[in-house]
């Protein structure tokens, strides 16, 4: 009597009736009995997707077939073997080399050319169905999140529930009420962080997890994750605390034991002499910053006045930059032509690699090359296709997108010093860091953007020298447009695609920060 093995698979433990492991095994054993086959081994993968062939029981089954060479490899349906067309073809071809035929217990596929065609079609349909379901699932999660629903596991202190309209939401558990009281008390300052941690520990929440709870938007009734594109969406259920209470807790986490964080410039000021960060301290009710090596000592008022002067200069510079974009467009034409040539070459290489991969697969399925050669060369061709297909977006699209975004954001930043007054201390620090990066303070208490500041600021991205702009030889007021042309023309001529794109990204962050505030 011919021998056979049975392979069953489910993608989750909670399967609908008729597709459970037990039902699949019974149908496969009955089919083997009708075909006069003796089942010598059964293999089962529980909780594994068929999108890839990387499944433990399937690997074990393939190794068994390579050694024992049974006559048949029985599955309940072909999609139990694979939901990927190429993987399914390779598995069937490999088994055929061992003298083992793949049989479906429920689909009645014949072992002839027509059966081969039907098998390939069924594998293709399974792959298409898998991709469709994944796409529907992703779109469903995005729709749920944008409506303020919750489509993940419940965070600590919550449980999953459903709104009257069927939207999945969260409800606070009895233990969550205790956590809620602790969070509100922490926001109000009536308890210390030590008491908050003790409360969490009594609820079985370790300190490492407790410290992350206030940072999660969902506890403030806000959905902000990848499904919402990183944008905050009001939740369709109440949080444990309000957004204001959450901000109070997060701000409190940064309070030092002796000196409170300065309201605007903490972490932004460095000494022009030695480059060390300036330390804030209070004296007679006033805030000061000093260098640890006693090079600089300056008041918060003096720093604030100079920073606001620099902010008032920026709109004039941005107006000049809007004109300089035209110069940049001309320079970009050369880049566009070069990128088009590169894209054309990359497309040719992708086409050649795909054609070679198709021929290689045909040769492998016909048995003209061995497994090792196929795997090595196929990996090489796929790598080429991936690398060349994922080349950067062409320059023309990038340039037009950057210029359009820059012009849109430009209108929102006409009066940055006025906007600064409406920001909370933490948001002010982020705002100033995006504009200037680090600020250097000299011995004579003069504040300027650092020449070696990090590249994540607007002034560094555009290589702006505000000090040079403010000290014109003609003595004219820098806010007057007649003082711009010569100085800015030199800056404009040095613009590159990377400069403008970096500036656009930073301006987008600035606008998002102002909108959230």
mmCIF file of C-alpha atoms in Angstrom, residues 255-463:
data_model
loop_
_atom_site.group_PDB
_atom_site.id
_atom_site.type_symbol
_atom_site.label_atom_id
_atom_site.label_comp_id
_atom_site.label_asym_id
_atom_site.label_seq_id
_atom_site.Cartn_x
_atom_site.Cartn_y
_atom_site.Cartn_z
ATOM 1 C CA UNK A 255 10.968 69.385 37.156
ATOM 2 C CA UNK A 256 14.335 69.289 38.911
ATOM 3 C CA UNK A 257 14.641 69.110 42.686
ATOM 4 C CA UNK A 258 16.339 72.500 43.052
ATOM 5 C CA UNK A 259 15.879 74.633 39.955
ATOM 6 C CA UNK A 260 12.671 74.525 37.852
ATOM 7 C CA UNK A 261 13.097 74.302 34.120
ATOM 8 C CA UNK A 262 13.334 77.815 32.651
ATOM 9 C CA UNK A 263 10.081 78.583 30.831
ATOM 10 C CA UNK A 264 11.569 79.243 27.399
ATOM 11 C CA UNK A 265 15.279 78.539 26.963
ATOM 12 C CA UNK A 266 16.113 75.445 29.012
ATOM 13 C CA UNK A 267 18.488 73.192 27.062
ATOM 14 C CA UNK A 268 18.886 75.729 24.228
ATOM 15 C CA UNK A 269 21.674 77.993 25.550
ATOM 16 C CA UNK A 270 25.386 77.191 25.367
ATOM 17 C CA UNK A 271 28.482 79.190 26.308
ATOM 18 C CA UNK A 272 30.231 80.822 23.332
ATOM 19 C CA UNK A 273 33.612 80.368 25.064
ATOM 20 C CA UNK A 274 33.610 76.695 26.059
ATOM 21 C CA UNK A 275 30.463 75.280 24.424
ATOM 22 C CA UNK A 276 28.984 73.901 27.667
ATOM 23 C CA UNK A 277 25.201 74.205 28.283
ATOM 24 C CA UNK A 278 24.140 77.115 30.474
ATOM 25 C CA UNK A 279 22.532 76.229 33.809
ATOM 26 C CA UNK A 280 19.397 78.029 35.009
ATOM 27 C CA UNK A 281 19.105 79.383 38.544
ATOM 28 C CA UNK A 282 16.928 81.827 40.464
ATOM 29 C CA UNK A 283 18.071 84.779 42.490
ATOM 30 C CA UNK A 284 15.706 87.188 44.278
ATOM 31 C CA UNK A 285 12.798 85.930 42.214
ATOM 32 C CA UNK A 286 14.515 86.406 38.845
ATOM 33 C CA UNK A 287 15.772 83.752 36.442
ATOM 34 C CA UNK A 288 19.377 83.693 35.208
ATOM 35 C CA UNK A 289 21.634 81.412 33.141
ATOM 36 C CA UNK A 290 25.303 80.851 33.806
ATOM 37 C CA UNK A 291 28.232 78.826 32.495
ATOM 38 C CA UNK A 292 29.682 76.218 34.858
ATOM 39 C CA UNK A 293 33.101 77.716 34.145
ATOM 40 C CA UNK A 294 31.883 81.268 34.936
ATOM 41 C CA UNK A 295 32.369 82.560 31.377
ATOM 42 C CA UNK A 296 28.782 83.803 31.017
ATOM 43 C CA UNK A 297 26.043 85.028 33.355
ATOM 44 C CA UNK A 298 22.917 86.458 31.707
ATOM 45 C CA UNK A 299 19.327 87.122 32.762
ATOM 46 C CA UNK A 300 16.267 85.493 31.202
ATOM 47 C CA UNK A 301 14.963 88.973 30.251
ATOM 48 C CA UNK A 302 18.027 89.836 28.137
ATOM 49 C CA UNK A 303 17.976 86.470 26.356
ATOM 50 C CA UNK A 304 14.249 86.811 25.698
ATOM 51 C CA UNK A 305 14.584 90.284 24.135
ATOM 52 C CA UNK A 306 17.303 89.144 21.716
ATOM 53 C CA UNK A 307 15.492 85.959 20.758
ATOM 54 C CA UNK A 308 12.346 87.937 19.960
ATOM 55 C CA UNK A 309 14.389 90.355 17.839
ATOM 56 C CA UNK A 310 15.739 87.404 15.844
ATOM 57 C CA UNK A 311 12.233 85.977 15.478
ATOM 58 C CA UNK A 312 10.957 89.313 14.141
ATOM 59 C CA UNK A 313 13.736 89.180 11.514
ATOM 60 C CA UNK A 314 12.686 85.763 10.211
ATOM 61 C CA UNK A 315 9.542 86.818 8.252
ATOM 62 C CA UNK A 316 11.652 89.273 6.235
ATOM 63 C CA UNK A 317 14.156 86.528 5.480
ATOM 64 C CA UNK A 318 11.342 84.161 4.530
ATOM 65 C CA UNK A 319 9.968 86.714 2.077
ATOM 66 C CA UNK A 320 13.377 86.895 0.466
ATOM 67 C CA UNK A 321 13.537 83.109 0.392
ATOM 68 C CA UNK A 322 10.222 83.023 -1.478
ATOM 69 C CA UNK A 323 11.921 85.065 -4.233
ATOM 70 C CA UNK A 324 15.047 82.944 -4.033
ATOM 71 C CA UNK A 325 12.983 79.833 -4.812
ATOM 72 C CA UNK A 326 12.827 81.029 -8.420
ATOM 73 C CA UNK A 327 16.626 80.877 -8.585
ATOM 74 C CA UNK A 328 16.419 77.427 -7.050
ATOM 75 C CA UNK A 329 13.965 76.268 -9.732
ATOM 76 C CA UNK A 330 16.499 77.100 -12.453
ATOM 77 C CA UNK A 331 19.252 75.192 -10.653
ATOM 78 C CA UNK A 332 16.907 72.262 -10.124
ATOM 79 C CA UNK A 333 16.410 71.719 -13.873
ATOM 80 C CA UNK A 334 19.907 70.218 -14.085
ATOM 81 C CA UNK A 335 19.141 67.914 -11.149
ATOM 82 C CA UNK A 336 15.840 66.871 -12.751
ATOM 83 C CA UNK A 337 17.536 65.918 -16.017
ATOM 84 C CA UNK A 338 20.145 63.885 -14.141
ATOM 85 C CA UNK A 339 17.487 62.114 -12.052
ATOM 86 C CA UNK A 340 15.471 61.252 -15.160
ATOM 87 C CA UNK A 341 18.532 59.580 -16.678
ATOM 88 C CA UNK A 342 19.130 57.626 -13.459
ATOM 89 C CA UNK A 343 15.478 56.566 -13.318
ATOM 90 C CA UNK A 344 15.569 55.364 -16.923
ATOM 91 C CA UNK A 345 18.661 53.248 -16.242
ATOM 92 C CA UNK A 346 17.089 51.832 -13.057
ATOM 93 C CA UNK A 347 13.899 50.851 -14.924
ATOM 94 C CA UNK A 348 15.932 49.012 -17.557
ATOM 95 C CA UNK A 349 17.848 47.122 -14.863
ATOM 96 C CA UNK A 350 14.570 46.158 -13.116
ATOM 97 C CA UNK A 351 13.123 44.858 -16.413
ATOM 98 C CA UNK A 352 16.255 42.837 -17.148
ATOM 99 C CA UNK A 353 16.332 41.361 -13.630
ATOM 100 C CA UNK A 354 12.633 40.438 -13.796
ATOM 101 C CA UNK A 355 13.062 38.726 -17.172
ATOM 102 C CA UNK A 356 16.042 36.764 -15.843
ATOM 103 C CA UNK A 357 14.099 35.771 -12.730
ATOM 104 C CA UNK A 358 11.185 34.527 -14.886
ATOM 105 C CA UNK A 359 13.540 32.441 -17.032
ATOM 106 C CA UNK A 360 15.274 31.110 -13.925
ATOM 107 C CA UNK A 361 11.926 30.048 -12.390
ATOM 108 C CA UNK A 362 10.930 28.284 -15.629
ATOM 109 C CA UNK A 363 14.258 26.447 -15.673
ATOM 110 C CA UNK A 364 13.832 25.414 -12.049
ATOM 111 C CA UNK A 365 10.270 24.165 -12.532
ATOM 112 C CA UNK A 366 11.468 22.170 -15.577
ATOM 113 C CA UNK A 367 14.218 20.599 -13.448
ATOM 114 C CA UNK A 368 17.096 22.082 -15.447
ATOM 115 C CA UNK A 369 18.783 23.668 -12.396
ATOM 116 C CA UNK A 370 19.177 22.508 -8.810
ATOM 117 C CA UNK A 371 17.774 24.055 -5.602
ATOM 118 C CA UNK A 372 21.025 25.730 -4.515
ATOM 119 C CA UNK A 373 21.576 27.468 -7.844
ATOM 120 C CA UNK A 374 17.943 28.606 -7.973
ATOM 121 C CA UNK A 375 17.970 30.068 -4.457
ATOM 122 C CA UNK A 376 21.279 31.884 -4.987
ATOM 123 C CA UNK A 377 20.445 33.441 -8.338
ATOM 124 C CA UNK A 378 16.802 34.187 -7.451
ATOM 125 C CA UNK A 379 17.929 36.057 -4.317
ATOM 126 C CA UNK A 380 20.357 38.085 -6.429
ATOM 127 C CA UNK A 381 17.683 39.064 -8.975
ATOM 128 C CA UNK A 382 15.098 39.882 -6.293
ATOM 129 C CA UNK A 383 17.635 42.052 -4.488
ATOM 130 C CA UNK A 384 18.322 43.975 -7.696
ATOM 131 C CA UNK A 385 14.592 44.464 -8.332
ATOM 132 C CA UNK A 386 13.979 45.675 -4.788
ATOM 133 C CA UNK A 387 16.929 48.074 -4.727
ATOM 134 C CA UNK A 388 16.222 49.606 -8.108
ATOM 135 C CA UNK A 389 12.436 49.744 -7.607
ATOM 136 C CA UNK A 390 12.855 51.526 -4.270
ATOM 137 C CA UNK A 391 14.996 54.305 -5.715
ATOM 138 C CA UNK A 392 14.188 57.810 -4.403
ATOM 139 C CA UNK A 393 11.186 59.679 -5.768
ATOM 140 C CA UNK A 394 12.253 61.541 -8.901
ATOM 141 C CA UNK A 395 13.688 65.004 -8.366
ATOM 142 C CA UNK A 396 11.023 66.879 -10.316
ATOM 143 C CA UNK A 397 8.249 65.620 -8.029
ATOM 144 C CA UNK A 398 10.336 66.252 -4.917
ATOM 145 C CA UNK A 399 11.202 69.815 -5.958
ATOM 146 C CA UNK A 400 7.647 70.813 -6.844
ATOM 147 C CA UNK A 401 6.303 69.243 -3.665
ATOM 148 C CA UNK A 402 8.944 70.985 -1.534
ATOM 149 C CA UNK A 403 8.318 74.415 -3.065
ATOM 150 C CA UNK A 404 4.529 74.091 -2.756
ATOM 151 C CA UNK A 405 4.739 72.991 0.876
ATOM 152 C CA UNK A 406 7.190 75.785 1.665
ATOM 153 C CA UNK A 407 4.928 78.468 0.190
ATOM 154 C CA UNK A 408 1.905 77.131 2.106
ATOM 155 C CA UNK A 409 3.753 77.046 5.428
ATOM 156 C CA UNK A 410 5.302 80.455 4.784
ATOM 157 C CA UNK A 411 1.945 82.177 5.232
ATOM 158 C CA UNK A 412 1.496 80.632 8.687
ATOM 159 C CA UNK A 413 4.742 82.040 10.079
ATOM 160 C CA UNK A 414 4.425 85.744 9.370
ATOM 161 C CA UNK A 415 4.628 86.760 13.046
ATOM 162 C CA UNK A 416 6.557 84.082 14.994
ATOM 163 C CA UNK A 417 7.267 86.271 18.046
ATOM 164 C CA UNK A 418 3.523 86.828 18.534
ATOM 165 C CA UNK A 419 2.890 83.082 18.170
ATOM 166 C CA UNK A 420 5.529 82.382 20.808
ATOM 167 C CA UNK A 421 3.499 84.176 23.481
ATOM 168 C CA UNK A 422 0.594 81.721 23.126
ATOM 169 C CA UNK A 423 2.690 78.556 23.553
ATOM 170 C CA UNK A 424 3.144 76.583 26.743
ATOM 171 C CA UNK A 425 6.723 76.463 28.137
ATOM 172 C CA UNK A 426 7.430 72.967 26.814
ATOM 173 C CA UNK A 427 6.058 73.867 23.363
ATOM 174 C CA UNK A 428 8.123 77.101 23.345
ATOM 175 C CA UNK A 429 11.314 75.133 23.819
ATOM 176 C CA UNK A 430 10.411 72.827 20.919
ATOM 177 C CA UNK A 431 9.427 75.818 18.758
ATOM 178 C CA UNK A 432 12.702 77.683 19.374
ATOM 179 C CA UNK A 433 14.757 74.508 18.889
ATOM 180 C CA UNK A 434 13.135 73.997 15.462
ATOM 181 C CA UNK A 435 13.840 77.631 14.481
ATOM 182 C CA UNK A 436 17.365 78.145 15.853
ATOM 183 C CA UNK A 437 18.721 74.851 17.208
ATOM 184 C CA UNK A 438 21.186 75.834 19.932
ATOM 185 C CA UNK A 439 21.763 79.466 20.903
ATOM 186 C CA UNK A 440 25.274 80.707 21.738
ATOM 187 C CA UNK A 441 25.706 83.369 24.467
ATOM 188 C CA UNK A 442 28.944 85.384 24.499
ATOM 189 C CA UNK A 443 30.653 87.159 27.399
ATOM 190 C CA UNK A 444 29.062 90.457 26.377
ATOM 191 C CA UNK A 445 25.639 88.718 26.630
ATOM 192 C CA UNK A 446 25.055 88.608 22.877
ATOM 193 C CA UNK A 447 22.791 85.731 21.712
ATOM 194 C CA UNK A 448 23.183 84.155 18.232
ATOM 195 C CA UNK A 449 22.410 80.750 16.656
ATOM 196 C CA UNK A 450 25.384 78.398 17.061
ATOM 197 C CA UNK A 451 27.534 78.027 13.968
ATOM 198 C CA UNK A 452 27.869 74.305 14.721
ATOM 199 C CA UNK A 453 24.225 73.809 15.716
ATOM 200 C CA UNK A 454 22.501 70.592 14.748
ATOM 201 C CA UNK A 455 20.883 70.379 11.297
ATOM 202 C CA UNK A 456 17.352 69.936 12.633
ATOM 203 C CA UNK A 457 16.753 73.701 12.817
ATOM 204 C CA UNK A 458 15.490 76.081 10.163
ATOM 205 C CA UNK A 459 18.437 78.489 10.362
ATOM 206 C CA UNK A 460 21.027 75.685 10.079
ATOM 207 C CA UNK A 461 19.132 73.960 7.245
ATOM 208 C CA UNK A 462 19.287 77.179 5.200
ATOM 209 C CA UNK A 463 22.720 78.192 6.520
#
